[in-house]
Each structure stands twice: as C-alpha cells, then as structure tokens.
Coordinates of C-alpha atoms and ligand atoms in Angstrom, one line a residue:
X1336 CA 47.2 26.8 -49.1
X1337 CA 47.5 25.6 -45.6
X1338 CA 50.7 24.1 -44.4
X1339 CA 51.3 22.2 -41.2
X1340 CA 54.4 21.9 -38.7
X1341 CA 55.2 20.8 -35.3
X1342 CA 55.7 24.1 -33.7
X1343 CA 55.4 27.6 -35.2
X1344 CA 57.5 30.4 -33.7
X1345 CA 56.2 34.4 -34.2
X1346 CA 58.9 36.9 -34.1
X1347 CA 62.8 36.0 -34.7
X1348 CA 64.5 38.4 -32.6
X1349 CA 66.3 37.6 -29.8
X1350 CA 64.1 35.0 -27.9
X1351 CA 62.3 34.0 -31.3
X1352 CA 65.5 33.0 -32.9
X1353 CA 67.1 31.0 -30.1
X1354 CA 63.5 29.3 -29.8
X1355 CA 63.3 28.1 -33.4
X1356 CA 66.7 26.8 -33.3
X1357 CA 66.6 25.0 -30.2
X1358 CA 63.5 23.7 -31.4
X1359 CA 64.3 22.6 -34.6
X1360 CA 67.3 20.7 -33.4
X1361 CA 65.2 18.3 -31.4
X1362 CA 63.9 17.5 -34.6
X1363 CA 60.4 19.1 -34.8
X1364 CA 59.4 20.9 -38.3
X1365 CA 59.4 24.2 -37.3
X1366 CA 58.4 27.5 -39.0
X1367 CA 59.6 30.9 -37.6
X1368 CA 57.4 33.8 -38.9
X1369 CA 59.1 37.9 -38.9
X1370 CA 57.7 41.0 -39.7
X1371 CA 60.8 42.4 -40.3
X1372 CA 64.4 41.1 -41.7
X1373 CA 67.2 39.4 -40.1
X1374 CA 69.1 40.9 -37.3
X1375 CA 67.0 44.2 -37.8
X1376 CA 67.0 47.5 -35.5
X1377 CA 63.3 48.3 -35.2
X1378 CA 62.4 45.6 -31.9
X1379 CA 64.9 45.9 -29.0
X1380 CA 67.8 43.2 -30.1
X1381 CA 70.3 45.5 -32.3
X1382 CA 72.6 48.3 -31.3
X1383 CA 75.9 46.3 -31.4
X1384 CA 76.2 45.3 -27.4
X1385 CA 74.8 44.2 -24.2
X1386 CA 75.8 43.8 -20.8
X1387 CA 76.5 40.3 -19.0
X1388 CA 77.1 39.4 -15.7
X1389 CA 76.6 36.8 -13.4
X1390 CA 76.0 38.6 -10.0
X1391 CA 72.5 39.6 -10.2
X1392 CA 70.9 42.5 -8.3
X1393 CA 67.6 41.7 -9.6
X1394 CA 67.0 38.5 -8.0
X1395 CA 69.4 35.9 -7.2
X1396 CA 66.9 33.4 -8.9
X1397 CA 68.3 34.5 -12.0
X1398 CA 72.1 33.2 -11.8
X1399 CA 71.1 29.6 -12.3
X1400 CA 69.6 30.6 -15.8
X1401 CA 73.1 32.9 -16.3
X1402 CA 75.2 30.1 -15.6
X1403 CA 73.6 27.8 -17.8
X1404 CA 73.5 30.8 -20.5
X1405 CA 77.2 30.8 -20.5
X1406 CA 77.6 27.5 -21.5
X1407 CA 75.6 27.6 -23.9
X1408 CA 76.8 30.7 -25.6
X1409 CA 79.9 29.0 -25.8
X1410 CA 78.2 25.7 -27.7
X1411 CA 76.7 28.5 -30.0
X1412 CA 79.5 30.7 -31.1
X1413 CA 81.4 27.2 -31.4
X1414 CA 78.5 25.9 -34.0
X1415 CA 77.9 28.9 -35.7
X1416 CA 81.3 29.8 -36.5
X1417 CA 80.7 33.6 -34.9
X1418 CA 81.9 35.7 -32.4
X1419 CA 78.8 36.4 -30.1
X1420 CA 80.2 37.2 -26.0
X1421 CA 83.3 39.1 -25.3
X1422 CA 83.9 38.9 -21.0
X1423 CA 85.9 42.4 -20.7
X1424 CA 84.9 42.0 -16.8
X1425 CA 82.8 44.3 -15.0
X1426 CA 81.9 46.9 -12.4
X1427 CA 78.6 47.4 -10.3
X1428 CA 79.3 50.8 -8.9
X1429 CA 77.1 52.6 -5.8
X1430 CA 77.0 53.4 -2.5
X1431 CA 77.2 50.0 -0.3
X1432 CA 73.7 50.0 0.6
X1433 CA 72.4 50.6 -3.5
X1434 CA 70.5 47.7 -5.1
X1435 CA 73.1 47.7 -7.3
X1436 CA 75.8 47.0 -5.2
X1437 CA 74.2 45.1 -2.3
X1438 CA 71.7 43.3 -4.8
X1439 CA 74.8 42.0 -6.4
X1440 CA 77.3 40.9 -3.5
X1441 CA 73.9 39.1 -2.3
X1442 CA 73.7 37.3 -5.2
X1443 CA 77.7 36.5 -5.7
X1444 CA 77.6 34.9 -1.7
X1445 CA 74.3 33.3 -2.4
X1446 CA 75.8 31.3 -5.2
X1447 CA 79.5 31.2 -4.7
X1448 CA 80.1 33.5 -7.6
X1449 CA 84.2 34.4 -8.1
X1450 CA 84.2 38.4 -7.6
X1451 CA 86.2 41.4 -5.4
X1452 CA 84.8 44.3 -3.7
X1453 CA 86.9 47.5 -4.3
X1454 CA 86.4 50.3 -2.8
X1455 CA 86.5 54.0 -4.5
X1456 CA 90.6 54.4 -4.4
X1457 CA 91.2 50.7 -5.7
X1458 CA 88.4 51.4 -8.2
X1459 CA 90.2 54.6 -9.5
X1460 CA 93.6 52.7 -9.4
X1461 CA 92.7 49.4 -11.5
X1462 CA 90.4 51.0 -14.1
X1463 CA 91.6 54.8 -14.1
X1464 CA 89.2 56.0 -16.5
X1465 CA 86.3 55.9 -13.5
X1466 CA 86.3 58.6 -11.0
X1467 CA 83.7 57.7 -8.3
X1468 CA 83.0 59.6 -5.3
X1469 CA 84.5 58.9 -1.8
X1470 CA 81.9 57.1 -0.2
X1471 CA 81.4 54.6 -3.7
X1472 CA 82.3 51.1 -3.7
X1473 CA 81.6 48.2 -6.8
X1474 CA 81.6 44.8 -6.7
X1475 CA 83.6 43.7 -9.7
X1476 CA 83.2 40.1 -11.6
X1477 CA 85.7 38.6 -14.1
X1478 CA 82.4 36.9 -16.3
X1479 CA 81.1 40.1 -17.2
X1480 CA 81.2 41.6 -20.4
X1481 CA 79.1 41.8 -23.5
X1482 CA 77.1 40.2 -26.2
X1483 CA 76.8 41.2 -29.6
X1484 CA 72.8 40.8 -30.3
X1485 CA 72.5 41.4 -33.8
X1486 CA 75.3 38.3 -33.8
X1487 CA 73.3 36.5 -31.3
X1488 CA 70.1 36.6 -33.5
X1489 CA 72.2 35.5 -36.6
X1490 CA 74.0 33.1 -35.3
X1491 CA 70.5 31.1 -33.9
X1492 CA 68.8 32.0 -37.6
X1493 CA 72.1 30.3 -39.3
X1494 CA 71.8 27.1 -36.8
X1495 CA 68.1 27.0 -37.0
X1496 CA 68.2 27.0 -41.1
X1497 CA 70.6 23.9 -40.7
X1498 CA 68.5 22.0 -38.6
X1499 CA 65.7 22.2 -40.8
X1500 CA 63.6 25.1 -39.7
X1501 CA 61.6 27.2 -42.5
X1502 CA 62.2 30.6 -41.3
X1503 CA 60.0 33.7 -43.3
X1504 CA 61.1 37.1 -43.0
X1505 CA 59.1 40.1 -44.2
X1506 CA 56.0 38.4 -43.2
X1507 CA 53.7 39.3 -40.6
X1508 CA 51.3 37.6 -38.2
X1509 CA 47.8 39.3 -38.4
X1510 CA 46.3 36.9 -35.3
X1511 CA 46.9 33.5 -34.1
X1512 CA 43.9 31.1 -32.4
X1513 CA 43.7 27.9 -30.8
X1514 CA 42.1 25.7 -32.9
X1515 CA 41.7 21.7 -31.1
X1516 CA 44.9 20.4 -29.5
X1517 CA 46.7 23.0 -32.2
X1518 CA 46.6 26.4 -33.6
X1519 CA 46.5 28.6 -36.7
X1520 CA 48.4 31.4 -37.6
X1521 CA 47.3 34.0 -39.7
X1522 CA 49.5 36.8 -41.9
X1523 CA 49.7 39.2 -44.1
X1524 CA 50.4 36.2 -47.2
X1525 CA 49.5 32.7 -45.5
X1526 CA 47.5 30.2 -43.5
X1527 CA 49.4 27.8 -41.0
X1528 CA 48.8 25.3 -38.2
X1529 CA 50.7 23.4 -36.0
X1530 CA 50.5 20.9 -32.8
X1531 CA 52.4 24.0 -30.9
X1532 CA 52.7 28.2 -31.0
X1533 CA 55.9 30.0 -29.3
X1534 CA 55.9 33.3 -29.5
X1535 CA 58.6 36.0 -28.9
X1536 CA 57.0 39.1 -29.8
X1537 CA 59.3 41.9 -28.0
X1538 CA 57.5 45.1 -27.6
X1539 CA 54.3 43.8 -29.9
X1540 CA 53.3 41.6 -26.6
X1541 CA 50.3 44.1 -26.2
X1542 CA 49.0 43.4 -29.7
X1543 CA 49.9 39.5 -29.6
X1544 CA 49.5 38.5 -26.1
X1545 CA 46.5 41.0 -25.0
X1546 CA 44.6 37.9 -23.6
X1547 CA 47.2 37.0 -21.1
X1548 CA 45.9 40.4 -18.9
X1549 CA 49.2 41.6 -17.8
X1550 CA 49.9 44.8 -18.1
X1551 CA 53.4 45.8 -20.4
X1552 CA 54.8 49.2 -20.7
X1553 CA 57.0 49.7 -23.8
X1554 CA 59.5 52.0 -22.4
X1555 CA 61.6 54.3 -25.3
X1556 CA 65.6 54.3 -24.7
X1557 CA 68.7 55.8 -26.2
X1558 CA 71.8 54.1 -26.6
X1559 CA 74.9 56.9 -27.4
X1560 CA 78.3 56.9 -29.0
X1561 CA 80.4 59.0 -27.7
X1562 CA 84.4 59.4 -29.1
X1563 CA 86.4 59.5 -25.7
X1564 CA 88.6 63.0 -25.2
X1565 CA 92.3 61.6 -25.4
X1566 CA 90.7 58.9 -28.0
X1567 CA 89.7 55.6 -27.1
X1568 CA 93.0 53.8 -26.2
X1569 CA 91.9 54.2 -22.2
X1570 CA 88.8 52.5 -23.3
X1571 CA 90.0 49.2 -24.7
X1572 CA 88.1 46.1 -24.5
X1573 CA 91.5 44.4 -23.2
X1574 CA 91.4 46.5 -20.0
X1575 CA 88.1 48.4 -19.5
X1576 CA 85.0 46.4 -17.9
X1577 CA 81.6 47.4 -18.7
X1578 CA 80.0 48.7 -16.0
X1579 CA 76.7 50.2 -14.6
X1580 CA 76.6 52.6 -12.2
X1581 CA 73.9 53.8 -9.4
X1582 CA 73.8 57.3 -9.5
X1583 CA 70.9 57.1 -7.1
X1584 CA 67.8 54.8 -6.5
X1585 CA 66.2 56.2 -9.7
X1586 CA 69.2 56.1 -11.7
X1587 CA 71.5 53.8 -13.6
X1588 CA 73.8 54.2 -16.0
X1589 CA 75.5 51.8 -17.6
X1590 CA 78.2 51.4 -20.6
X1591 CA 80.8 49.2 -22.9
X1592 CA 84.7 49.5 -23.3
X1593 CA 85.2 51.0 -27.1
X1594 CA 84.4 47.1 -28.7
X1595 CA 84.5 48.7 -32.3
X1596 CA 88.1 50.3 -33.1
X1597 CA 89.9 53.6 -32.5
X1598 CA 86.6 55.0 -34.7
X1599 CA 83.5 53.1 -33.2
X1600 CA 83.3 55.6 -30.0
X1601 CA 82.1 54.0 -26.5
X1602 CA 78.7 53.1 -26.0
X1603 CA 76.8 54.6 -22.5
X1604 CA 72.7 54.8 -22.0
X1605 CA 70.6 55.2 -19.2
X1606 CA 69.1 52.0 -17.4
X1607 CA 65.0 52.7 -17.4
X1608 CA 63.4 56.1 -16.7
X1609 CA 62.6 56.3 -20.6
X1610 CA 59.3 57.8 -22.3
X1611 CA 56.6 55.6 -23.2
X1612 CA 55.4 54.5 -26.2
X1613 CA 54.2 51.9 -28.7
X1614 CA 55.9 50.3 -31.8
X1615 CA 54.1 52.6 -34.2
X1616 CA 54.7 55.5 -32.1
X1617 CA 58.2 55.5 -30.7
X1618 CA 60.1 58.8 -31.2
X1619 CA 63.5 57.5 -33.4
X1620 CA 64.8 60.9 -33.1
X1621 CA 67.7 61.8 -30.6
X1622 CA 67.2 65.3 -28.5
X1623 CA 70.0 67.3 -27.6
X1624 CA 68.1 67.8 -24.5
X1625 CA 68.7 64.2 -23.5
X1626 CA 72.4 64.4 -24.9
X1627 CA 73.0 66.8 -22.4
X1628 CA 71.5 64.6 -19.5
X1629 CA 73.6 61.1 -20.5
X1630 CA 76.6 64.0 -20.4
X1631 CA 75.7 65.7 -16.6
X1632 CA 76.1 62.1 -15.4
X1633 CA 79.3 61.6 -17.1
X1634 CA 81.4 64.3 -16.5
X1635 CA 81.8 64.0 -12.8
X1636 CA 82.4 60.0 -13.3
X1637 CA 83.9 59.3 -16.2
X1638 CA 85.0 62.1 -17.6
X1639 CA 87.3 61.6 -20.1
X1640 CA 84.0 59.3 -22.0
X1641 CA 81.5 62.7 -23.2
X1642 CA 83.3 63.8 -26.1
X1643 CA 81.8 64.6 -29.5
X1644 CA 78.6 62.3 -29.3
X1645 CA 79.2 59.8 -33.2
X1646 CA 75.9 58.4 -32.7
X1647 CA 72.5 57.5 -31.6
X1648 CA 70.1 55.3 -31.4
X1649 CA 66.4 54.2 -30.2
X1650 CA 65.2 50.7 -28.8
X1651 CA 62.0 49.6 -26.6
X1652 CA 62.3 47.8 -23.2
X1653 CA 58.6 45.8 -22.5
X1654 CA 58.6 46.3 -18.5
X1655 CA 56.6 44.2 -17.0
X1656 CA 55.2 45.5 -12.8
X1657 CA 57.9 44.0 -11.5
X1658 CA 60.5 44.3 -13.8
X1659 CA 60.8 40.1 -13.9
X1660 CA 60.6 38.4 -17.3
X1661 CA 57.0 36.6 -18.3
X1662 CA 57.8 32.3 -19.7
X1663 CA 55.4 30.1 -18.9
X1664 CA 52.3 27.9 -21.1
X1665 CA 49.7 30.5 -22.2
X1666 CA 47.0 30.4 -18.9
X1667 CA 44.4 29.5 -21.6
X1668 CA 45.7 27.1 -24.4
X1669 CA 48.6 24.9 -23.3
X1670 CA 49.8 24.5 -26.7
X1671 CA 51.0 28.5 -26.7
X1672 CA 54.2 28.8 -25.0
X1673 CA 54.8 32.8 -24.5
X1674 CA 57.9 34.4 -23.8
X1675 CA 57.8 38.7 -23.2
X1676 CA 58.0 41.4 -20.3
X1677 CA 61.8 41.3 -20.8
X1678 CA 61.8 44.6 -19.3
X1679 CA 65.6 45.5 -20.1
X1680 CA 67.4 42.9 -18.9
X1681 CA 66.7 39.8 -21.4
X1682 CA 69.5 39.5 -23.7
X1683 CA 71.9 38.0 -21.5
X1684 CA 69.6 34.8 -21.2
X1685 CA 69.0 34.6 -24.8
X1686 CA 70.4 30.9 -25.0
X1687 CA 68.8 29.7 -22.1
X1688 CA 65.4 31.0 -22.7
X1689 CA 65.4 29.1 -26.1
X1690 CA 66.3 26.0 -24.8
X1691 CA 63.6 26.7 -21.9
X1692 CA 61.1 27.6 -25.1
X1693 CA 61.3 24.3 -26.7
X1694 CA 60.8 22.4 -23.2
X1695 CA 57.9 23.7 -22.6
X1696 CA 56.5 23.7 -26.1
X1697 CA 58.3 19.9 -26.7
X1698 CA 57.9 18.4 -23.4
X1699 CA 55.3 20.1 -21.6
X1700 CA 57.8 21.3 -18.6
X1701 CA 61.2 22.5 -17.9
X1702 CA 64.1 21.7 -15.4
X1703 CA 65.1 25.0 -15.3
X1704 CA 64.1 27.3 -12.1
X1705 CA 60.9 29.7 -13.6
X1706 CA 58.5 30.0 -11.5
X1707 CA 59.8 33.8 -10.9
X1708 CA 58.6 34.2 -14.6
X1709 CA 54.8 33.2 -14.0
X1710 CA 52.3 35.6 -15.7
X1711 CA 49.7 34.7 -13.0
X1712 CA 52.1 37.1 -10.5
X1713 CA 50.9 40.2 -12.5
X1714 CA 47.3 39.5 -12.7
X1715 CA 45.0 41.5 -10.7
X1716 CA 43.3 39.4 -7.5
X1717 CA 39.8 39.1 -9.1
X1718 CA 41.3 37.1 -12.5
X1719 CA 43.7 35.3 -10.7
X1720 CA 40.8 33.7 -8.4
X1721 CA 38.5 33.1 -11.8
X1722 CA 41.3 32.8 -14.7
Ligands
FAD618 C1 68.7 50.0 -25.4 C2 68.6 48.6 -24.8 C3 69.6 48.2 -24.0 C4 69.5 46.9 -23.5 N1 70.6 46.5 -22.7 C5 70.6 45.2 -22.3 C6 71.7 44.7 -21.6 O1 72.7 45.4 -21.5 N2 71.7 43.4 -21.2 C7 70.6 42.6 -21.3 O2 70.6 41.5 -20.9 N3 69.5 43.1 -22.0 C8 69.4 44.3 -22.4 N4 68.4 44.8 -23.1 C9 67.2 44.0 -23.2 C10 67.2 43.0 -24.3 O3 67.9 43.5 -25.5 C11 65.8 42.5 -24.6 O4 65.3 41.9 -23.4 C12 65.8 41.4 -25.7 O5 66.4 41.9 -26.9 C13 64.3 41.1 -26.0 O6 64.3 40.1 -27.1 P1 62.9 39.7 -27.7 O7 63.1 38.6 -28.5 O8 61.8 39.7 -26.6 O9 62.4 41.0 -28.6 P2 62.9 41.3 -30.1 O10 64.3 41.0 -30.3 O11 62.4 42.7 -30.4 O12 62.0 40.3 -30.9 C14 60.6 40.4 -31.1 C15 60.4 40.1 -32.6 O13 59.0 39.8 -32.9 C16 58.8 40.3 -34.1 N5 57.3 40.5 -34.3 C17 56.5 41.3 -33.4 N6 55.3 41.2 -33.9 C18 55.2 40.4 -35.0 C19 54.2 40.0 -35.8 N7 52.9 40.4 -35.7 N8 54.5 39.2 -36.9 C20 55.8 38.8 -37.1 N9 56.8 39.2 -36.3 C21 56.5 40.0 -35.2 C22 59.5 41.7 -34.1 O14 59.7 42.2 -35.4 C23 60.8 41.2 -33.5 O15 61.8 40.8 -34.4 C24 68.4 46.1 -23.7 C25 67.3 46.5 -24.5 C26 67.4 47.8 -25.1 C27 66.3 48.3 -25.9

C-alpha cells in the first residue's frame, strides 16, 4: 500500500534527524526512512565526540551558521531533556602563517568573535599537557568544545517522534523519483509519496544523489583512545580544551579532554589524509601501522596523551573538491532538498542545517547565508552552461 506525507526524509543520522524534527514541528506529516538503527556507528555520526568552535579557518562564511547552531543546541538539549554540547574551550595550534591559525584569527576579527592569541610559552603555561615548539602560537576560544553525536541524533529522533513524525528504522530506500509536483520513494518493504523529498544520505550520496554530477570522495578515518601516562586527571574536561593542531599544511591533528571518566581514555585522530573507500568496502579494522603514526605526532606535542591505545574505531568523511558542504534544491526537481559533501566538518552545524532543511523543503528559500553550499560550484564548465 501506498502512503502519503508532506515531506519524506532518507537517512536519520546526523542531518536526517535534525531535518525530520525541524520539519515535523512546523507541522508537516513527515516520514524519516533508515537503513540502519538509531544512533548507529556504520555512517559518520557516532564515536562519542566532536569538535566545536566558532572561529572558522575554513571560511569565515560559516560562523553565522555556528552562531545560530549554538542557540539552537541549547533549545535542543533544553527540549529533549539530554546533554548534547559540553564547551571545554579550545586551541588552534600552528605556526602564525598556518590555515589553521591565520584562517581562524581571520575569522574571530571578521566577526568580533571573543578569543586570545597565546603564544608557545603561555600555551605551555595555561594548558601544561601541550608542548609546542618555539616558533608555535594558537588562537584560543572560550565556545569551543564538543558535541556528543550519537546524543545529537537521539535527541532530534526523540523530538521529532513527539511532533508527529513516523520515523522507520531498518528500512532501506532502493531509489527515489520525481513523480508531478511530488515524489516516490521506494525500499526494501514499501511504496511512499510525498509533496517534498530531503535527503541526508552521509557517505551513500554517490548511490542516492549520482544525478547531481558532483564528484564525492568517501575518505576512511580512525578515531583512537588512548589512556594518558600519569592517568587522565591532566586531561579533564574542567581544564583541557580540545584542540587541533597543524603539524604542517598536510597535517592536522586534532583531539578531546578525557569526556568519559578516569577509564574512557582521550580521544585524538587525524584531520583528512585517510584512504578511500565506499560504504560496502571500508576497512573497519585498525593497523598498528597507523597506531604508530597518530603516536610519532604525539610524542613530541603531547606527550604525556600516547599511552596504551583502549580503542579504535572507523568513520567516513564525504569530501566534496572543495572541502565546503553541498545544501541547496536538487538542480533538477525542486521538490528534492539535498544535503551531503560534509567533508569532515558537518556535525557542529547539525541544528542549523535542519532548520535550513525544512526552509527550503517548507518554504522554498532560506534566510540563512548558503550560497557557499551550492552544488552548481562543483560541476564541471560544460554542465554548468547546459544543466
Ligand atoms: C572520524 C570523524 C570525525 C569527525 N569529526 C568532526 C568534528 O570534530 N566536528 C565536526 O563538526 N564534524 C566532524 N565530523 C563530520 C561529521 O560527523 C559529519 O559531517 C556528519 O556526521 C555527517 O552527517 P550526515 O547526516 O551527513 O551523515 P550520517 O550521520 O552518516 O547520516 C546518513 C544516514 O543516511 C542513511 N542512509 C544512507 N543511505 C540510505 C538508504 N538508501 N536508505 C535509508 N537510509 C540511508 C545512513 O544509514 C545514515 O544513517 C567527523 C566525521 C568523522 C567520520
């Protein structure tokens, strides 16, 4: 049988579930379609933490969206009843003229963001367990710190059931077509339609979205426990920031105060430079080779963080060419709102992206500054002349 809603949403993990909620509570019937269950670790929202921050090396376009994210995680954890962001403060650590450090003092004067620049003795003295070299300096924010994803997705689920949405887990979408003014979804157990599609689908985008043209890399990465020598009470969230440091121009490293007790280790990975891969074929197995990598860029700089390694695990970034994020109307059909090419820095805007989701699916537009986000950006010349 053939049901019919106002808006469907495919995939309910990080964007997917902040869409349907923010959907449903304008008052549409919405149904939210997952392959997998809630809050699950095989897409790239689970793991326990990411980074926030405000100053943005990326693009100073982005701290509107971040500013606007924080209010809203508030409104969130508030409804919800759960404790989603934690701001520990942090450090963006490099030499002056890294895209790390510059990229983010840019951003901070651009938009009058509240930070201090140390340099490398006043870094050593305030947070003691970070050792950088002479010529090091970081910019350091008080609203940094981290989210807890696999809380993030719940916490939208919980608010989205409330408001009415029909949310299926285990179920997954085969293909989805315009059909009129609407659409149809098709899975593994069911027809739907619907006036509108979003969808969210993480590192599936080349499966889901193929006819948008743009090229996405899903990029394999390794997120690692490691139990601090001297244990972890130099590493508590009370007085260590999260960080990410520029080792040089090809790498970033980046890691979390010990958020999970005296047992739970500190979390560290590596910021892009990962294997590729696809869903199907990502390698969930941690080498000691790479082990030993994380560890060479430890020891000099932190080096009290590479003790016994507790834990590992795997997650996919979907890079987009430029590393910017892809939210716009599908090109062809504008009752398909698309939202992908997160490329390892989405979470942080997980509230604001939902609430950007159901304005353009809802109202056709969105207040909110996106044109960075355009898909038409990462088309080659001859489509975007002839879409
Ligand atoms: C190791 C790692 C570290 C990161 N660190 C940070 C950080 O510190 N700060 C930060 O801001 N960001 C970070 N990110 C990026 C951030 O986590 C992602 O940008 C974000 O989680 C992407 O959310 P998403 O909704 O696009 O993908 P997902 O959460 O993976 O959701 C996509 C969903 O679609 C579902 N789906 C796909 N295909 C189908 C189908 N056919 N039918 C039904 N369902 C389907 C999937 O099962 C999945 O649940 C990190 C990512 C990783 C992997």
């Amino acid at each position: 049988m053939t049901s019919s809603y106002d808006a469907i949403v495919i995939g309910l993990g990080g964007m997917g579930s902040a869409a349907a909620y923010r959907l449903a509570a304008r008052g549409l019937r919405v149904l939210g379609l997952e392959r997998f269950t809630p809050g699950h670790d095989r897409g790239s929202s689970h793991g326990g933490s990411r980074v926030t921050r405000q100053a943005y090396f990326e693009d100073p376009a982005y701290v509107p969206l971040l500013l606007r994210a924080a209010d809203l995680w508030e409104q969130v954890e508030r409804d919800s009843g759960r404790d989603i962001v934690t701001y520990t403060g942090g450090v963006m650590i490099g030499r002056p003229d890294s895209r790390t450090v510059a990229g983010s003092k840019l951003s901070a004067e651009q938009w009058g963001l509240a930070h201090d620049m140390l340099d490398a003795a006043e870094i050593r003295r305030r947070f003691p367990t970070l050792n950088p070299a002479d010529d090091e300096i970081a910019l350091y924010e008080a609203m940094a710190g981290f989210v807890r994803p696999e809380e993030s997705v719940l916490a939208h689920l919980q608010l989205a059931g409330q408001a009415g949405a029909e949310l299926h887990f285990e179920e997954t979408v085969a293909e989805w077509a315009a059909e009129g003014s609407g659409v149809r979804v098709t899975t593994d157990q069911d027809t739907y339609t619907a006036g509108r599609l979003v969808i969210c689908p993480g590192a599936w985008a080349p499966d889901l979205l193929a006819g948008l043209g743009v090229d996405f890399e899903i990029e394999r990465q390794v997120m690692y426990w490691f139990a601090p020598e001297g244990g972890t009470a130099a590493f508590v969230p009370e007085s260590h920031p999260v960080y990410i440091w520029e080792v040089d121009a090809d790498t970033q490293f980046y890691g979390f105060p010990a958020i999970d007790g005296p047992d739970g280790g500190a979390k560290v990975a590596m910021f892009r430079g990962g294997r590729r891969c696809t869903p199907e074929t990502i390698d969930r197995e941690v080498h000691d080779a790479e082990v030993e990598a994380i560890r060479t860029h430890l020891r000099p700089r932190i080096p009290a963080l590479p003790g016994p390694l507790l834990h590992a695990a795997t997650c996919m970034y979907t890079n987009t060419a430029d590393e910017h994020f892809v939210i716009a109307a599908h090109p062809a059909h504008s009752q398909v709102t698309v939202a992908c090419g997160f490329s390892g820095h989405g979470f942080k805007f997980v509230p604001v992206v939902g609430e950007i989701l159901a304005d353009l699916a809802a109202e056709g537009s969105t207040p909110h500054p996106i044109a960075l986000f355009d898909p038409a950006r990462l088309l080659p010349a001859s489509r975007k002349a002839h879409p």
